Amino acid sequence: MSRRFHARLACASLAAATVGALWASGAWAHALATGTEPAADEVLDTPPAEVVIQFNEPVEPVDAATGVVAPNGDRVDTDITEGEDSSVMVIAIDADQEGTYLVGYRVVSDDGHPVSGNFDFSVGAETEPPGAEALVAETDPLVQGLLYTNRGIGYAGLALALGGGVLMAAGLGTGSPASGGAPARMIAARLVGAGLSAVAVTAVTGIVLQAAYEVGTSLSGLDSTSLQVVMESNTGLAGLLRLLLVLLALPLLRTLVVTDRPGAPALAGLGATALALCATWPLAGHPMATEPVPVAFAADGVHLAAALTWIGGLAVLLVLVSKRDIDIPEPTRRNWMGLVPWLVGCAVVAGIASALLHIDSIAALTDTDYGRLVALKAGLLIVIVVVGLFTRKAIVRDGDGGRRALRRLVGVEVALAAAVLAAVVVLVQAIPAKTALLETDAAEAASTEVSVWANTDLYSAQLVLEPGRPGPNSVRVLVSDLDGEPFEATEWEATWGLEDAEPESLRLIELRTGILGGEVSLPEAGRYLFTFTLTDTEGNSETAETAVDVT
């Protein structure tokens, strides 16, 4: 193929990438708690019968690590149920103590990632929060490391199977034995077999490791119930499909090995099996929890298939050029040179579309682990493409000089590709950028809102300062009577000021029954005293004072 053709192909790939970037859109991929009842830090008059947690997508609770701890440190949860769409989790509790309760949860989202969180609420009055020992379920570092390793081996195995298979289908080893092709074909076949074996083994071990990862336990603490939960999930389905597809691929691979020029049915069968095998990875990953799912699934699958075929082909070529007694036939070199630009174009287009489903801003790219990993991966791929331009020249050169140059250049590409795979292994476990930014914003909003309580013989009042920092702040006073109903005030007065300083009058207006609102501008950090006197419809008055620490 001419250089002009390859230049046009590269331009077409870039144009398609731009279209993919403009077209791609998506929602969150990763579970996130969006609301709770009781609310975090809420003080109730009587213990609730249940705790409700709302998520942004369907989840599966890990019962051992989900529950409610009473002020005395005992668990008081009695049952865990889910709503119709599994995005609402209800924890039934049997509570009769006053004080602060701890709610902890660990759930597994559609993409197989566990998500943990906790919050407090109180009954009567706030006390020291209880310890979380009864709800602890942290990821075992050994399990995490083994899971990363298992994923890496699985990707490497799939790359060898795809790359070696494509080279064999492209004519590697065809022709007379004197051409050196037959030994090359046998080596490629062994590498494909090794790759398929790695895929099969990691499919089994991946189910076990995923079960321990989701539950938050060590391998020795794993039970049959946890394994059954994973087997019924997308992760378990993907693992079983990989085993089945490897078994289907073996007889087709034998046809490819023993036949110089396999027929179209055999090649079609191998191609369909390879694509189905690639599809099992997005089936157990972020695409299943990303909207629109078909676009996310297709983009991830195409990106994976194209990139791993390219990387696997490079690895097989490196093995072949490292053996002095084996030559790569000319037709194979020519076919591979024509195939690489197409593979790179597909990987770039699908990769950009897949990334933009989760990254929609500069902050998402630069301020999250997911975005930085995507940027690192893209940078490494650019370097590989640049090295590949020199590889193209070396692959057509004959003689020892061309072979040595090809060996060095392909070796560099394979080393960089290994770094890309390492980044991908971490990337699939990372929280997608949109979700990470949303979690950060929620945490910042929660941490800047200051709330304090005051109780009198007439009412209970909650004072809320937002954002709770020096400068302009909104003031809300939420008042309830002794029966827990909104307090109907007919008159009110309020003051505020730094401790040990002369107080200033605070103007409050009634937003609705039981809620008063106003504005203050806090000049500096420090302890502020807020007092308010409320009068009910019968003329009874009580004054409450609260202290707020502003940093």
Coordinates of C-alpha atoms in Angstrom, one line a residue:
M1 CA 0.0 0.0 0.0
S2 CA 1.3 3.5 -0.8
R3 CA 2.3 6.1 1.7
R4 CA -0.4 8.4 0.3
F5 CA -3.0 5.7 1.3
H6 CA -1.7 5.5 4.8
A7 CA -1.7 9.3 5.2
R8 CA -5.3 9.4 4.0
L9 CA -6.1 6.7 6.5
A10 CA -4.5 8.6 9.4
C11 CA -6.4 11.8 8.5
A12 CA -9.6 9.8 8.3
S13 CA -8.9 8.4 11.8
L14 CA -8.4 11.8 13.2
A15 CA -11.6 13.1 11.6
A16 CA -13.5 10.2 13.0
A17 CA -12.0 10.8 16.4
T18 CA -13.2 14.4 16.3
V19 CA -16.7 13.2 15.3
G20 CA -16.6 10.6 18.2
A21 CA -15.6 13.4 20.6
L22 CA -18.5 15.5 19.6
W23 CA -21.0 12.7 19.5
A24 CA -20.0 10.9 22.8
S25 CA -22.1 11.7 25.8
G26 CA -22.9 9.7 28.9
A27 CA -23.9 9.6 32.5
W28 CA -22.2 8.3 35.7
A29 CA -20.5 4.9 35.9
H30 CA -20.1 4.0 39.5
A31 CA -22.6 4.0 42.3
L32 CA -23.0 7.2 44.4
A33 CA -25.3 7.8 47.4
T34 CA -27.6 10.7 46.5
G35 CA -29.7 11.0 49.6
T36 CA -30.5 9.4 53.0
E37 CA -33.3 9.4 55.4
P38 CA -32.6 10.4 58.2
A39 CA -30.3 13.0 56.7
A40 CA -26.7 13.0 57.7
D41 CA -26.2 14.7 61.2
E42 CA -30.0 15.0 61.6
V43 CA -31.2 15.0 65.2
L44 CA -34.6 13.1 65.7
D45 CA -36.9 13.2 68.6
T46 CA -37.7 9.4 68.4
P47 CA -35.7 6.5 66.9
P48 CA -36.7 5.7 63.3
A49 CA -37.9 2.2 62.2
E50 CA -35.7 2.2 59.2
V51 CA -32.8 4.0 57.4
V52 CA -33.2 4.7 53.6
I53 CA -30.3 5.3 51.3
Q54 CA -30.9 6.4 47.7
F55 CA -28.2 5.7 45.0
N56 CA -27.9 7.0 41.4
E57 CA -28.0 3.5 40.0
P58 CA -28.9 -0.1 41.0
V59 CA -26.7 -1.6 43.6
E60 CA -26.2 -4.9 45.4
P61 CA -25.6 -4.5 49.2
V62 CA -22.9 -6.4 51.0
D63 CA -24.9 -7.4 54.1
A64 CA -22.0 -8.0 56.4
A65 CA -20.7 -4.5 56.0
T66 CA -24.1 -2.7 55.8
G67 CA -25.9 -1.8 58.9
V68 CA -26.6 0.6 61.8
V69 CA -24.5 0.8 65.1
A70 CA -26.3 2.1 68.2
P71 CA -24.6 4.6 70.6
N72 CA -23.5 1.7 72.8
G73 CA -21.7 0.0 69.9
D74 CA -24.1 -2.8 69.2
R75 CA -25.6 -3.3 65.8
V76 CA -29.4 -2.7 65.6
D77 CA -30.1 -3.4 62.0
T78 CA -32.5 -6.4 61.5
D79 CA -33.0 -6.6 57.7
I80 CA -31.9 -5.1 54.4
T81 CA -34.2 -4.7 51.5
E82 CA -34.1 -3.0 48.1
G83 CA -36.6 -1.0 46.0
E84 CA -38.0 -2.2 42.7
D85 CA -35.1 -0.8 40.7
S86 CA -32.5 -1.7 43.3
S87 CA -31.4 1.9 43.6
V88 CA -33.0 2.4 47.0
M89 CA -31.7 0.4 50.0
V90 CA -33.8 0.2 53.2
I91 CA -32.2 -0.9 56.4
A92 CA -34.7 -1.9 59.1
I93 CA -33.6 -1.2 62.6
D94 CA -34.7 -2.0 66.2
A95 CA -33.5 1.0 68.1
D96 CA -34.5 2.4 71.5
Q97 CA -31.5 4.4 72.7
E98 CA -30.8 8.1 72.7
G99 CA -27.6 9.4 71.3
T100 CA -25.7 9.2 68.0
Y101 CA -26.0 6.3 65.6
L102 CA -23.6 5.3 62.9
V103 CA -24.9 4.1 59.5
G104 CA -22.4 2.2 57.3
Y105 CA -22.9 0.7 53.9
R106 CA -20.9 -1.3 51.3
V107 CA -22.6 -1.9 47.9
V108 CA -21.5 -3.2 44.6
S109 CA -22.5 -1.2 41.5
D110 CA -23.3 -2.6 38.0
D111 CA -19.7 -2.3 36.9
G112 CA -18.6 -4.6 39.7
H113 CA -16.9 -2.0 41.9
P114 CA -17.6 -1.9 45.6
V115 CA -18.6 1.5 47.1
S116 CA -18.5 2.2 50.8
G117 CA -19.7 5.1 52.9
N118 CA -21.1 6.1 56.3
F119 CA -23.0 8.9 58.1
D120 CA -24.4 9.7 61.5
F121 CA -27.8 10.7 62.9
S122 CA -28.8 11.2 66.5
V123 CA -31.9 10.7 68.6
G124 CA -32.7 13.2 71.3
A125 CA -29.2 14.7 71.5
E126 CA -25.8 14.2 69.9
T127 CA -23.2 12.0 71.6
E128 CA -19.8 10.6 70.7
P129 CA -20.3 8.5 67.5
P130 CA -19.9 4.8 68.1
G131 CA -17.0 2.9 66.6
A132 CA -17.3 1.2 63.2
E133 CA -15.7 -2.1 64.2
A134 CA -18.9 -4.0 63.6
L135 CA -19.2 -2.7 60.1
V136 CA -15.5 -2.7 59.0
A137 CA -15.0 -4.1 55.4
E138 CA -12.0 -2.7 53.8
T139 CA -10.3 -4.1 50.7
D140 CA -7.5 -6.5 51.5
P141 CA -4.3 -5.1 49.9
L142 CA -3.2 -8.6 48.9
V143 CA -6.6 -9.1 47.2
Q144 CA -6.3 -5.8 45.4
G145 CA -2.7 -6.6 44.2
L146 CA -3.7 -10.0 43.0
L147 CA -6.8 -8.6 41.2
Y148 CA -4.6 -6.1 39.4
T149 CA -2.1 -8.9 38.5
N150 CA -4.9 -11.2 37.3
R151 CA -6.3 -8.5 35.1
G152 CA -2.9 -7.7 33.6
I153 CA -2.3 -11.4 32.8
G154 CA -5.7 -11.6 31.2
Y155 CA -5.1 -8.6 29.0
A156 CA -1.7 -9.9 28.0
G157 CA -3.1 -13.3 27.2
L158 CA -5.9 -11.8 25.0
A159 CA -3.4 -9.6 23.2
L160 CA -1.2 -12.6 22.3
A161 CA -4.2 -14.6 21.2
L162 CA -5.5 -11.7 19.0
G163 CA -2.2 -10.6 17.6
G164 CA -0.8 -14.0 16.9
G165 CA -4.1 -15.1 15.3
V166 CA -4.3 -12.1 13.0
L167 CA -0.7 -12.6 11.9
M168 CA -1.4 -16.3 11.1
A169 CA -4.6 -15.3 9.2
A170 CA -2.5 -12.7 7.4
G171 CA -0.3 -15.4 5.9
L172 CA 2.4 -16.0 8.5
G173 CA 4.0 -19.4 7.7
T174 CA 2.4 -20.0 4.4
G175 CA 4.5 -21.1 1.5
S176 CA 7.4 -23.7 1.4
P177 CA 9.3 -24.8 4.5
A178 CA 12.4 -23.3 2.9
S179 CA 10.9 -19.8 3.2
G180 CA 11.1 -20.0 7.0
G181 CA 7.4 -19.4 7.4
A182 CA 6.4 -22.8 8.8
P183 CA 8.5 -22.5 12.0
A184 CA 7.2 -18.9 12.4
R185 CA 3.7 -20.2 12.2
M186 CA 4.3 -22.8 14.8
I187 CA 5.8 -20.2 17.2
A188 CA 2.8 -17.9 16.7
A189 CA 0.4 -20.8 17.3
R190 CA 2.1 -21.6 20.6
L191 CA 1.9 -18.0 21.6
V192 CA -1.8 -17.9 20.7
G193 CA -2.3 -21.1 22.7
A194 CA -0.5 -19.6 25.7
G195 CA -2.6 -16.5 25.5
L196 CA -5.9 -18.4 25.4
S197 CA -4.7 -20.5 28.4
A198 CA -4.0 -17.3 30.3
V199 CA -7.4 -16.0 29.4
A200 CA -9.1 -19.2 30.7
V201 CA -7.1 -19.3 33.9
T202 CA -7.6 -15.6 34.8
A203 CA -11.3 -16.0 34.1
V204 CA -11.6 -18.6 36.9
T205 CA -9.2 -16.8 39.4
G206 CA -10.9 -13.5 38.6
I207 CA -14.2 -14.7 39.9
V208 CA -12.6 -15.7 43.3
L209 CA -10.7 -12.5 43.6
Q210 CA -13.7 -10.3 42.6
A211 CA -15.8 -12.0 45.4
A212 CA -13.2 -11.2 48.0
Y213 CA -12.8 -7.6 46.6
E214 CA -16.5 -6.9 46.7
V215 CA -17.1 -8.3 50.2
G216 CA -14.0 -6.6 51.6
T217 CA -12.4 -9.8 53.0
S218 CA -9.2 -11.8 52.6
L219 CA -9.1 -14.9 50.5
S220 CA -9.2 -17.1 53.6
G221 CA -12.3 -15.4 54.8
L222 CA -14.3 -15.9 51.6
D223 CA -17.5 -18.0 51.8
S224 CA -19.7 -19.7 49.3
T225 CA -22.4 -17.1 49.5
S226 CA -20.0 -14.4 48.3
L227 CA -18.9 -16.6 45.4
Q228 CA -22.5 -17.3 44.5
V229 CA -23.3 -13.5 44.4
V230 CA -20.4 -12.9 42.0
M231 CA -21.3 -15.9 39.8
E232 CA -24.8 -14.3 39.4
S233 CA -23.4 -10.9 38.5
N234 CA -22.0 -9.6 35.2
T235 CA -18.5 -10.5 36.4
G236 CA -19.4 -14.1 36.8
L237 CA -21.2 -14.2 33.5
A238 CA -18.2 -12.7 31.7
G239 CA -15.8 -15.2 33.3
L240 CA -18.0 -18.2 32.3
L241 CA -18.4 -16.9 28.7
R242 CA -14.6 -16.5 28.4
L243 CA -14.1 -20.2 29.4
L244 CA -16.7 -21.2 26.8
L245 CA -15.3 -19.1 24.0
V246 CA -11.7 -20.4 24.7
L247 CA -13.1 -23.9 24.3
L248 CA -14.7 -22.9 21.0
A249 CA -11.6 -21.2 19.7
L250 CA -9.3 -24.3 20.2
P251 CA -10.6 -26.4 17.3
L252 CA -10.7 -23.4 15.0
L253 CA -7.1 -22.5 16.0
R254 CA -6.0 -26.1 15.1
T255 CA -7.5 -25.5 11.6
L256 CA -5.5 -22.3 11.3
V257 CA -2.3 -24.1 12.3
V258 CA -2.5 -27.2 10.0
T259 CA -3.9 -25.3 7.0
D260 CA -1.8 -22.9 5.0
R261 CA -4.8 -21.1 3.6
P262 CA -7.9 -21.7 5.8
G263 CA -11.2 -21.2 4.2
A264 CA -13.6 -18.3 4.7
P265 CA -15.8 -20.2 7.2
A266 CA -12.9 -21.0 9.5
L267 CA -11.6 -17.4 9.4
A268 CA -15.2 -16.1 10.0
G269 CA -15.6 -18.4 13.0
L270 CA -12.3 -17.3 14.5
G271 CA -13.2 -13.6 13.9
A272 CA -16.6 -14.0 15.6
T273 CA -15.1 -15.9 18.5
A274 CA -12.4 -13.2 18.9
L275 CA -14.9 -10.4 18.9
A276 CA -17.2 -12.2 21.4
L277 CA -14.2 -12.8 23.7
C278 CA -13.3 -9.1 23.6
A279 CA -16.9 -8.3 24.4
T280 CA -16.7 -10.1 27.8
W281 CA -14.4 -7.4 29.2
P282 CA -16.8 -4.4 28.8
L283 CA -19.6 -6.8 30.0
A284 CA -18.0 -6.8 33.4
G285 CA -16.8 -3.2 33.5
H286 CA -17.7 0.5 33.4
P287 CA -19.8 0.4 30.2
M288 CA -22.6 -1.6 31.9
A289 CA -23.1 1.4 34.3
T290 CA -22.7 4.1 31.7
E291 CA -25.4 5.7 29.6
P292 CA -26.0 5.2 26.8
V293 CA -24.9 1.6 27.5
P294 CA -24.9 0.4 23.8
V295 CA -22.5 3.3 22.8
A296 CA -20.3 2.7 25.9
F297 CA -20.2 -1.0 25.3
A298 CA -19.4 -0.7 21.6
A299 CA -16.7 1.9 22.1
D300 CA -15.0 0.0 24.9
G301 CA -15.1 -3.3 22.9
V302 CA -13.8 -1.9 19.7
H303 CA -11.0 0.0 21.6
L304 CA -10.0 -3.1 23.4
A305 CA -10.0 -5.4 20.3
A306 CA -8.1 -3.0 18.1
A307 CA -5.5 -2.0 20.8
L308 CA -4.8 -5.5 22.0
T309 CA -4.6 -6.9 18.5
W310 CA -2.0 -4.3 17.7
I311 CA 0.0 -4.8 20.9
G312 CA -0.2 -8.6 20.6
G313 CA 1.0 -8.5 17.0
L314 CA 4.0 -6.5 18.1
A315 CA 4.8 -9.0 20.9
V316 CA 4.6 -11.9 18.5
L317 CA 6.8 -10.1 16.0
L318 CA 9.4 -9.3 18.7
V319 CA 9.6 -13.1 19.5
L320 CA 10.1 -13.9 15.9
V321 CA 12.7 -11.3 15.1
S322 CA 14.6 -12.4 18.2
K323 CA 15.3 -15.8 16.7
R324 CA 18.1 -15.8 14.1
D325 CA 16.9 -18.8 12.2
I326 CA 13.4 -17.6 11.5
D327 CA 12.4 -15.1 8.9
I328 CA 9.2 -13.2 8.6
P329 CA 7.8 -13.9 5.1
E330 CA 7.4 -10.8 2.9
P331 CA 3.6 -11.2 2.4
T332 CA 3.1 -11.2 6.2
R333 CA 5.2 -8.1 6.6
R334 CA 3.2 -6.3 3.9
N335 CA -0.1 -7.4 5.3
W336 CA 0.8 -6.3 8.8
M337 CA 2.0 -2.9 7.6
G338 CA -1.4 -2.4 5.9
L339 CA -3.3 -3.6 9.0
V340 CA -1.6 -1.5 11.7
P341 CA -2.9 2.0 10.6
W342 CA -6.4 0.6 10.6
L343 CA -6.0 -0.9 14.0
V344 CA -4.5 2.4 15.4
G345 CA -7.3 4.4 13.8
C346 CA -10.0 2.2 15.4
A347 CA -8.2 2.3 18.8
V348 CA -8.0 6.1 18.7
V349 CA -11.6 6.7 17.6
A350 CA -13.1 4.2 20.1
G351 CA -10.8 5.3 22.8
I352 CA -11.6 8.9 22.6
A353 CA -15.4 8.2 22.5
S354 CA -15.1 5.9 25.5
A355 CA -13.0 8.4 27.5
L356 CA -15.4 11.3 26.7
L357 CA -18.3 9.3 28.2
H358 CA -16.6 9.8 31.6
I359 CA -14.6 13.0 31.0
D360 CA -16.5 16.1 30.0
S361 CA -14.3 18.9 31.3
I362 CA -10.7 20.0 31.9
A363 CA -11.1 19.5 35.6
A364 CA -12.3 15.9 35.0
L365 CA -9.1 15.3 33.1
T366 CA -6.6 17.0 35.4
D367 CA -8.2 16.7 38.9
T368 CA -9.1 13.0 39.0
D369 CA -7.1 9.8 39.0
Y370 CA -9.2 8.5 36.1
G371 CA -8.5 11.6 34.0
R372 CA -4.8 11.5 34.7
L373 CA -4.6 7.8 33.9
V374 CA -6.4 8.4 30.6
A375 CA -3.9 11.3 29.8
L376 CA -0.9 9.0 30.6
K377 CA -2.3 6.2 28.5
A378 CA -2.9 8.6 25.5
G379 CA 0.6 10.0 25.9
L380 CA 2.2 6.5 25.8
L381 CA 0.1 5.6 22.7
I382 CA 1.3 8.7 20.9
V383 CA 4.9 7.7 21.6
I384 CA 4.2 4.2 20.4
V385 CA 2.8 5.6 17.2
V386 CA 5.9 7.7 16.6
V387 CA 8.2 4.7 17.2
G388 CA 6.0 2.7 14.9
L389 CA 6.8 5.1 12.0
F390 CA 10.4 4.1 12.3
T391 CA 9.4 0.4 12.7
R392 CA 7.6 0.6 9.3
K393 CA 10.9 1.5 7.7
A394 CA 12.8 -1.2 9.5
I395 CA 10.3 -4.0 8.7
V396 CA 10.9 -3.7 4.9
R397 CA 14.7 -3.7 5.2
D398 CA 16.4 -7.0 4.6
G399 CA 19.7 -8.3 6.1
D400 CA 21.1 -8.3 9.6
G401 CA 21.0 -4.5 9.9
G402 CA 17.3 -4.3 9.2
R403 CA 16.6 -7.2 11.6
R404 CA 18.6 -5.6 14.4
A405 CA 16.8 -2.3 13.9
L406 CA 13.4 -4.0 13.8
R407 CA 14.2 -5.9 17.0
R408 CA 15.1 -2.7 18.9
L409 CA 12.2 -0.7 17.7
V410 CA 9.6 -3.4 18.2
G411 CA 11.1 -4.0 21.7
V412 CA 10.6 -0.4 22.5
E413 CA 7.0 -0.5 21.3
V414 CA 6.3 -3.7 23.4
A415 CA 7.8 -2.1 26.5
L416 CA 5.7 1.0 26.1
A417 CA 2.6 -1.2 25.3
A418 CA 3.3 -3.0 28.6
A419 CA 3.1 0.3 30.4
V420 CA -0.1 1.1 28.7
L421 CA -1.6 -2.2 29.8
A422 CA -0.5 -1.5 33.4
A423 CA -2.3 1.9 33.2
V424 CA -5.4 0.2 31.8
V425 CA -5.4 -2.4 34.7
V426 CA -5.5 0.5 37.2
L427 CA -7.9 2.5 35.1
V428 CA -10.6 -0.1 35.1
Q429 CA -10.6 -0.1 38.9
A430 CA -10.6 3.7 39.1
I431 CA -13.7 5.8 39.9
P432 CA -14.8 7.4 36.6
A433 CA -14.0 11.1 36.4
K434 CA -17.5 12.5 36.4
T435 CA -18.4 10.5 39.5
A436 CA -15.1 11.4 41.3
L437 CA -15.8 15.1 40.7
L438 CA -19.4 14.7 42.0
E439 CA -18.1 13.0 45.1
T440 CA -15.5 15.7 45.7
D441 CA -18.2 18.5 45.3
A442 CA -20.5 16.7 47.6
A443 CA -17.8 16.2 50.2
E444 CA -16.8 19.9 50.0
A445 CA -20.4 21.0 50.3
A446 CA -20.9 18.8 53.3
S447 CA -17.7 20.0 55.0
T448 CA -18.4 23.7 54.6
E449 CA -22.0 23.7 56.0
V450 CA -21.9 24.2 59.8
S451 CA -24.9 23.0 61.9
V452 CA -25.5 23.3 65.6
W453 CA -28.4 22.5 67.9
A454 CA -30.1 24.2 70.8
N455 CA -32.8 22.9 73.1
T456 CA -35.2 24.8 75.4
D457 CA -38.3 23.9 77.3
L458 CA -40.4 25.3 74.5
Y459 CA -38.7 24.2 71.3
S460 CA -35.6 22.6 69.6
A461 CA -33.8 24.6 67.1
Q462 CA -31.1 23.8 64.5
L463 CA -28.9 26.7 63.3
V464 CA -27.3 26.2 59.9
L465 CA -24.5 28.4 58.5
E466 CA -23.7 28.0 54.8
P467 CA -20.9 27.9 53.7
G468 CA -19.7 28.2 57.3
R469 CA -16.5 30.2 56.4
P470 CA -15.5 33.9 56.8
G471 CA -17.4 36.1 54.5
P472 CA -21.1 36.1 53.4
N473 CA -23.2 33.3 54.9
S474 CA -26.8 32.3 54.8
V475 CA -28.5 31.6 58.1
R476 CA -31.3 29.1 58.6
V477 CA -33.0 28.3 61.8
L478 CA -35.1 25.2 61.8
V479 CA -37.4 25.0 64.8
S480 CA -39.7 22.2 66.0
D481 CA -41.9 22.0 69.1
L482 CA -41.6 19.3 71.7
D483 CA -43.8 17.0 69.7
G484 CA -41.5 17.3 66.7
E485 CA -43.9 19.5 64.7
P486 CA -42.8 22.8 63.0
F487 CA -42.8 25.5 65.6
E488 CA -45.3 28.3 64.9
A489 CA -43.6 31.5 66.1
T490 CA -45.4 34.8 66.3
E491 CA -42.4 36.9 67.3
W492 CA -38.7 36.5 67.2
E493 CA -35.5 38.3 67.9
A494 CA -31.9 37.3 67.2
T495 CA -28.4 38.5 67.7
W496 CA -24.9 37.3 66.6
G497 CA -21.3 38.2 67.1
L498 CA -17.8 37.0 68.0
E499 CA -17.4 35.6 71.5
D500 CA -16.5 38.3 74.0
A501 CA -17.6 41.0 71.6
E502 CA -20.7 43.2 71.5
P503 CA -23.5 41.3 69.7
E504 CA -25.2 42.7 66.6
S505 CA -28.9 42.4 65.7
L506 CA -29.7 39.6 63.2
R507 CA -32.7 40.2 60.9
L508 CA -34.6 36.9 60.3
I509 CA -37.7 36.4 58.1
E510 CA -40.1 33.5 58.2
L511 CA -39.6 31.3 55.1
R512 CA -42.4 29.0 56.2
T513 CA -43.7 27.6 59.5
G514 CA -40.7 26.4 61.6
I515 CA -38.0 27.9 59.3
L516 CA -36.4 31.3 59.7
G517 CA -33.8 32.7 57.3
G518 CA -31.3 35.5 57.1
E519 CA -27.8 36.7 56.0
V520 CA -24.7 37.6 57.9
S521 CA -21.1 38.5 56.9
L522 CA -18.5 36.9 59.2
P523 CA -15.4 39.1 59.3
E524 CA -12.9 36.5 60.4
A525 CA -12.5 32.9 61.7
G526 CA -13.4 32.3 65.3
R527 CA -16.2 31.3 67.7
Y528 CA -19.5 33.1 67.1
L529 CA -22.4 33.2 69.4
F530 CA -26.0 33.2 68.0
T531 CA -29.0 33.9 70.3
F532 CA -32.6 33.9 69.4
T533 CA -35.8 34.4 71.3
L534 CA -39.0 32.9 70.0
T535 CA -42.6 33.4 71.1
D536 CA -45.3 30.9 70.4
T537 CA -49.0 31.6 69.7
E538 CA -49.9 31.5 73.4
G539 CA -47.3 34.1 74.3
N540 CA -44.7 31.8 75.8
S541 CA -41.1 32.8 75.0
E542 CA -37.7 31.0 75.3
T543 CA -34.2 32.2 74.5
A544 CA -31.6 29.8 73.0
E545 CA -27.9 30.4 72.6
T546 CA -25.6 28.5 70.3
A547 CA -21.8 28.7 69.6
V548 CA -20.4 28.1 66.1
D549 CA -16.7 27.6 65.4
V550 CA -15.9 29.1 62.0
T551 CA -12.5 28.2 60.3

